[in-house]
PDB file of C-alpha atoms in Angstrom:
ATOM      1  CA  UNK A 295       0.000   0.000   0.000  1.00 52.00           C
ATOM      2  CA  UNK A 296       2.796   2.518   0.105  1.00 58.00           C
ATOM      3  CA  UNK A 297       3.520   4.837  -2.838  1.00 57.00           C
ATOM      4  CA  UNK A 298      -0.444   6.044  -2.866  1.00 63.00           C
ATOM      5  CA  UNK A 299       0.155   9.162  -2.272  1.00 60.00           C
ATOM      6  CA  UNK A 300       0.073  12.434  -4.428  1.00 63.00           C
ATOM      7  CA  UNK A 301       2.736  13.828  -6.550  1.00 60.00           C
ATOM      8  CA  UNK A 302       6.207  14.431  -4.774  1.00 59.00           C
ATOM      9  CA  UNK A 303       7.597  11.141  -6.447  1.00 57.00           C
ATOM     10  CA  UNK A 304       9.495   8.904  -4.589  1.00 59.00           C
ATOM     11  CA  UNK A 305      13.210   9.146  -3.406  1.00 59.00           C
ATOM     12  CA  UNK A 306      13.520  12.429  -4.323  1.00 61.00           C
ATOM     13  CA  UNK A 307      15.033  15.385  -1.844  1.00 57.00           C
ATOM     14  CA  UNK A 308      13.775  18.297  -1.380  1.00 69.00           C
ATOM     15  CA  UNK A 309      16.914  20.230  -1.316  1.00 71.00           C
ATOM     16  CA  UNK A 310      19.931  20.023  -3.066  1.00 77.00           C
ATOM     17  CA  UNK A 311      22.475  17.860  -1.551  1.00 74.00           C
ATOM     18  CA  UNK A 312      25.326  18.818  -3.556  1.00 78.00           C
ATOM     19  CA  UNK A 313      24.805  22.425  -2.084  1.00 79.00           C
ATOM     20  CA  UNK A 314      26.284  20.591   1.443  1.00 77.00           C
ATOM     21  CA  UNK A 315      28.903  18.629  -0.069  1.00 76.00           C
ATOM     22  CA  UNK A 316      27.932  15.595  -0.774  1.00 78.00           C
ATOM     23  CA  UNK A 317      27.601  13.935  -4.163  1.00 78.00           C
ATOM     24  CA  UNK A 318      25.432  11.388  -5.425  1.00 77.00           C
ATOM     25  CA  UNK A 319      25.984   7.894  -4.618  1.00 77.00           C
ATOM     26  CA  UNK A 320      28.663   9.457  -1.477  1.00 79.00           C
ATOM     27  CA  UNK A 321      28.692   7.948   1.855  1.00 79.00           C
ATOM     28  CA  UNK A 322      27.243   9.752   4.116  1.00 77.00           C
ATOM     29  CA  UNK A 323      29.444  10.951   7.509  1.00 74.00           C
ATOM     30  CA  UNK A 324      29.332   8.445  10.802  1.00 79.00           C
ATOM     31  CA  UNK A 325      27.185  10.036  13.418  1.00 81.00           C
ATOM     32  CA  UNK A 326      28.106  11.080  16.168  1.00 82.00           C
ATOM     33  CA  UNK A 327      27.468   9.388  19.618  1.00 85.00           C
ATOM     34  CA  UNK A 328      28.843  11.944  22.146  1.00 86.00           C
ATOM     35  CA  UNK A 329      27.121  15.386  22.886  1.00 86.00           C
ATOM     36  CA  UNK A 330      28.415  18.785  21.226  1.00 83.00           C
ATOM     37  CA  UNK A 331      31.059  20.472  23.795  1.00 83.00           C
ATOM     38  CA  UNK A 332      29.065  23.166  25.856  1.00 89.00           C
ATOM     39  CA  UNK A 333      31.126  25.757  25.172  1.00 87.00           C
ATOM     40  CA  UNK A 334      33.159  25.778  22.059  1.00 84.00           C
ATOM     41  CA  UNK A 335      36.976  27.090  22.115  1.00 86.00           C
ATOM     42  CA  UNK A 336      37.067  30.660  22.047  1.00 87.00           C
ATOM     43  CA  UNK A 337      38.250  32.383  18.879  1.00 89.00           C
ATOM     44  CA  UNK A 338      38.934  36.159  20.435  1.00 91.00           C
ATOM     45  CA  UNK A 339      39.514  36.818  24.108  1.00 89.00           C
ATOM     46  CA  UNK A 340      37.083  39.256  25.924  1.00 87.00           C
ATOM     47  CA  UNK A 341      37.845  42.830  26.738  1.00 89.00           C
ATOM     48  CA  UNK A 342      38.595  42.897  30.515  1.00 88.00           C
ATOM     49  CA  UNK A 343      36.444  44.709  32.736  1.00 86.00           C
ATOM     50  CA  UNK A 344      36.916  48.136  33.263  1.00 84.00           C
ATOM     51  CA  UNK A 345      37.905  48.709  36.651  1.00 88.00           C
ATOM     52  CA  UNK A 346      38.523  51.874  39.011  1.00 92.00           C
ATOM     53  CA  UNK A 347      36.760  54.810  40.700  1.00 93.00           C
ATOM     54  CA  UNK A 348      35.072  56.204  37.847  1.00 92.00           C
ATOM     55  CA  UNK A 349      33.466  53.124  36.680  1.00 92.00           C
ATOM     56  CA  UNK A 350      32.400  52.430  40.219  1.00 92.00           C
ATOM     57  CA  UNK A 351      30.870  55.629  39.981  1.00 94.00           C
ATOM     58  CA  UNK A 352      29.113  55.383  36.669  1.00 93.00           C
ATOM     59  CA  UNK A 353      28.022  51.773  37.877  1.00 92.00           C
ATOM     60  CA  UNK A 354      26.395  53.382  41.122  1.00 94.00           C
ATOM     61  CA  UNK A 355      24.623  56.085  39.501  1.00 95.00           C
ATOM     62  CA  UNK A 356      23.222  53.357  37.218  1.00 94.00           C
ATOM     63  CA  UNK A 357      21.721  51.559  39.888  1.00 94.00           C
ATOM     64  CA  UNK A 358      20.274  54.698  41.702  1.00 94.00           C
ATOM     65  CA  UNK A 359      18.457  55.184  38.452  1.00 93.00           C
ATOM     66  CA  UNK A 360      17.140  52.236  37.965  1.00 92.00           C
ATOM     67  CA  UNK A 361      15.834  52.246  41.429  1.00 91.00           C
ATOM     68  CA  UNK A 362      14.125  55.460  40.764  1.00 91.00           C
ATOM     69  CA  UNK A 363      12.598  54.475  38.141  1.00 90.00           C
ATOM     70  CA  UNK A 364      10.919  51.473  39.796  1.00 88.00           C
ATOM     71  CA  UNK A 365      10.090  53.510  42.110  1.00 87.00           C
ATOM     72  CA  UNK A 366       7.902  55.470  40.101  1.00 87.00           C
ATOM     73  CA  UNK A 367       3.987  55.377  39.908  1.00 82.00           C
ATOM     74  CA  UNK A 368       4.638  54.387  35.926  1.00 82.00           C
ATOM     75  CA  UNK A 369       6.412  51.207  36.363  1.00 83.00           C
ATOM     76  CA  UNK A 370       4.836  47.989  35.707  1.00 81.00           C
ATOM     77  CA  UNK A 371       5.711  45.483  37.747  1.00 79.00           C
ATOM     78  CA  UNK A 372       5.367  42.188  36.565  1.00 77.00           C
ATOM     79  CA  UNK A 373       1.931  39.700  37.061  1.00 76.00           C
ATOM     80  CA  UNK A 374       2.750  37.153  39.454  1.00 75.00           C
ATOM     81  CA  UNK A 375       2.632  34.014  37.865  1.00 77.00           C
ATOM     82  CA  UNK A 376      -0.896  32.195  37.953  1.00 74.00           C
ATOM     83  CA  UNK A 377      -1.095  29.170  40.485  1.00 73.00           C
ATOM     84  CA  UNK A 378      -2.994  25.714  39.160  1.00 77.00           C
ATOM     85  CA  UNK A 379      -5.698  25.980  39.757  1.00 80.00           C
ATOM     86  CA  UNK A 380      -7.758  29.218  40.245  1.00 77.00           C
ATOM     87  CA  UNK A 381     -10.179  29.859  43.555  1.00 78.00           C
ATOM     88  CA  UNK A 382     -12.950  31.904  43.832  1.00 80.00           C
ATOM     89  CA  UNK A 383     -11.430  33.460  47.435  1.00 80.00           C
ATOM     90  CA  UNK A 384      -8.104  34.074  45.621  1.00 73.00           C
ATOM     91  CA  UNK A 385      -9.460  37.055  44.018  1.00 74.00           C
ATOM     92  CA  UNK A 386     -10.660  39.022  47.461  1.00 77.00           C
ATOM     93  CA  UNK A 387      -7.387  38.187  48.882  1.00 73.00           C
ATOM     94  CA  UNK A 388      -4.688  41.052  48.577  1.00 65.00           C
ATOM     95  CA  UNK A 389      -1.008  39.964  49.620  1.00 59.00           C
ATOM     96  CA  UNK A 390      -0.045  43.631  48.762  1.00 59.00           C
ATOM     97  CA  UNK A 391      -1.718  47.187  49.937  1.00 54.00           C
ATOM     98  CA  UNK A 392      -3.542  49.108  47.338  1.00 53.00           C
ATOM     99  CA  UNK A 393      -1.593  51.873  48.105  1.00 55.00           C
ATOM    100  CA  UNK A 394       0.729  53.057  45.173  1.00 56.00           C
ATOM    101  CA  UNK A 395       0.819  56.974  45.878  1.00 59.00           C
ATOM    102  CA  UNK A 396       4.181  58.381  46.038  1.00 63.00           C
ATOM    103  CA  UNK A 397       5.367  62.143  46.115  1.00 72.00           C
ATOM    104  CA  UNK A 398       7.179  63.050  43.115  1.00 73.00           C
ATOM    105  CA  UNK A 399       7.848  66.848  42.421  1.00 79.00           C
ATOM    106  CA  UNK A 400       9.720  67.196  39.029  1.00 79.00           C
ATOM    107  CA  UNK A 401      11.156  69.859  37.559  1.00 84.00           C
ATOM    108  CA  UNK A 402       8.474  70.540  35.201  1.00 84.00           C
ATOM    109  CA  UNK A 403      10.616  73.226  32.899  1.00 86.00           C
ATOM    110  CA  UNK A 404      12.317  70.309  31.896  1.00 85.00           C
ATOM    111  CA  UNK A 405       9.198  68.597  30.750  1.00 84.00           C
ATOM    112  CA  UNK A 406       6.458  69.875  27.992  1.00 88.00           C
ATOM    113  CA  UNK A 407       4.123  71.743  28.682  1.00 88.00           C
ATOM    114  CA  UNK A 408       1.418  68.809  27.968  1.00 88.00           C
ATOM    115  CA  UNK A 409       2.807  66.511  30.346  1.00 85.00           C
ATOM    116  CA  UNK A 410       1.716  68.955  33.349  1.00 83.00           C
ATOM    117  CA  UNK A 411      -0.859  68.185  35.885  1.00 80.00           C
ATOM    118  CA  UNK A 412      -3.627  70.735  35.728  1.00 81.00           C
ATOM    119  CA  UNK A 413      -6.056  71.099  38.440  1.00 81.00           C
ATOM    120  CA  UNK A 414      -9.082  72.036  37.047  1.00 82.00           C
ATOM    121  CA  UNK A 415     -11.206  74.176  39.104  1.00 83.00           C
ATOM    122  CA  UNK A 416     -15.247  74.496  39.310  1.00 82.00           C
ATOM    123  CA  UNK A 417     -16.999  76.643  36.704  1.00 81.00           C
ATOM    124  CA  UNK A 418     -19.294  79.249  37.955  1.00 79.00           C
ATOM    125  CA  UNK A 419     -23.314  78.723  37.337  1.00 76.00           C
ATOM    126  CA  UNK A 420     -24.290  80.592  34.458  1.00 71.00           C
ATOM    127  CA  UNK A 421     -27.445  82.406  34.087  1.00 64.00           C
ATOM    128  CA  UNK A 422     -30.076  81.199  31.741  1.00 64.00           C
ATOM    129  CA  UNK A 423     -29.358  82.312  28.172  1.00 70.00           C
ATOM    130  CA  UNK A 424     -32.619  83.559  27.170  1.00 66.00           C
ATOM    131  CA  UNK A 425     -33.273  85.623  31.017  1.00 63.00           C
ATOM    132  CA  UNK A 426     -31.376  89.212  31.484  1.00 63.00           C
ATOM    133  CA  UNK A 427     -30.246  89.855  35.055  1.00 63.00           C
ATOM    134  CA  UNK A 428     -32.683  92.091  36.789  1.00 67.00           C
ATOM    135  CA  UNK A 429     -31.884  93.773  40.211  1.00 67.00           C
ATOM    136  CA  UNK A 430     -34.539  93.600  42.771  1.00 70.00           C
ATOM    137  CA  UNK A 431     -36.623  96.254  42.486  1.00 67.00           C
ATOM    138  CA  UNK A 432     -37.852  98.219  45.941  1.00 72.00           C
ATOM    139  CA  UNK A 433     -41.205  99.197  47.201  1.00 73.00           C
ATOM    140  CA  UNK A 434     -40.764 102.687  46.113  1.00 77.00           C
ATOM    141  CA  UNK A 435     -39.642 101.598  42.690  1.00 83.00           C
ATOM    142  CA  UNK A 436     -42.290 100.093  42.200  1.00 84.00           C
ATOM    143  CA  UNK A 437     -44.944 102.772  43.006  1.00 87.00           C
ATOM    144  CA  UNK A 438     -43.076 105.276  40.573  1.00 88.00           C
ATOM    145  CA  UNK A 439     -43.437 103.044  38.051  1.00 88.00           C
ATOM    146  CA  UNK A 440     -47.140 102.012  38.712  1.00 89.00           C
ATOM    147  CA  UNK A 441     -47.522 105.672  38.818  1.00 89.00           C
ATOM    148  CA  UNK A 442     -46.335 106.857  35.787  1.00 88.00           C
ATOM    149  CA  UNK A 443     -48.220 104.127  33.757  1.00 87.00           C
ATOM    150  CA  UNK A 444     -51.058 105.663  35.570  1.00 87.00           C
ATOM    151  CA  UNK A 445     -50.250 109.207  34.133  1.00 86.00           C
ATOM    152  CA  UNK A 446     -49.583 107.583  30.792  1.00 78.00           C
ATOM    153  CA  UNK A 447     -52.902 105.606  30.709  1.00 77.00           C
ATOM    154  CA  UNK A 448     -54.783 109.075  31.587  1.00 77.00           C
ATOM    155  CA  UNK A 449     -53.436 110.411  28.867  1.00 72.00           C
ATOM    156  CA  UNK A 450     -54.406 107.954  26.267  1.00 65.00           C
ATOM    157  CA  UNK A 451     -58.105 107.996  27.353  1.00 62.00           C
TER     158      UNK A 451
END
């Protein structure tokens, strides 16, 4: 039953073996029967660590940065990796507070302008569009007013 397959011929390879550097009708290398050395012999030598105060220095302002910057309220830590199985209680169980508020004052001349915080504060209630602000009129207003519509109306009739 074997050969029923489609098209690719039989005995054939797919790539060409002469490419490697082996002809037709060769014998093909011996394997091997002990593991590949774990590190192969070295070619070039490393350069040798740099050593002295200043590269202490460099190396300790390094790690005060990085430090810093984990620090900050914009670095994501890492999910802890997920157990098993999953419990319904494991959810409304917090191993760490839910506090992440730091202080952090920076120098914000050094930043752009769109990266500032801006408080925003409360707008003041504005009158109704289609209403005019009135002031209150007084009791004597009033009766001048009444009064000359009274004069006015006289006149008319």
């Amino acid at each position: 039953m074997a050969g029923r397959g489609r098209g690719r011929g039989r005995g054939q390879l797919t790539f060409n073996i002469e490419a490697v550097g082996i002809g037709k009708g060769e014998v093909l290398p011996p394997g091997t029967f002990q593991p590949t050395p774990l590190f192969p012999p070295m070619e070039n030598k490393p350069v040798p660590l740099q050593s002295g105060e200043e590269a202490e220095y460099m190396l300790a302002l390094k790690q005060e940065l990085r430090g810093a910057m984990k620090s900050l309220p914009y670095f994501v830590k890492p999910a802890a990796p997920k157990k098993d199985v999953e419990r319904y209680s494991d959810k409304y169980q917090s191993s760490e507070p839910a506090d992440n508020t730091i202080e952090w004052n920076p120098d914000w001349r050094r930043l752009p302008r769109e990266l500032k915080i801006r408080v925003r504060k409360p707008q003041k209630e504005k009158a109704p569009i289609g209403m005019p602000l009135r002031k209150k009129q007084t009791y004597v207003e009033k009766e001048e007013i009444i009064r000359k519509l009274e004069v006015r109306v006289s006149v008319v009739f």
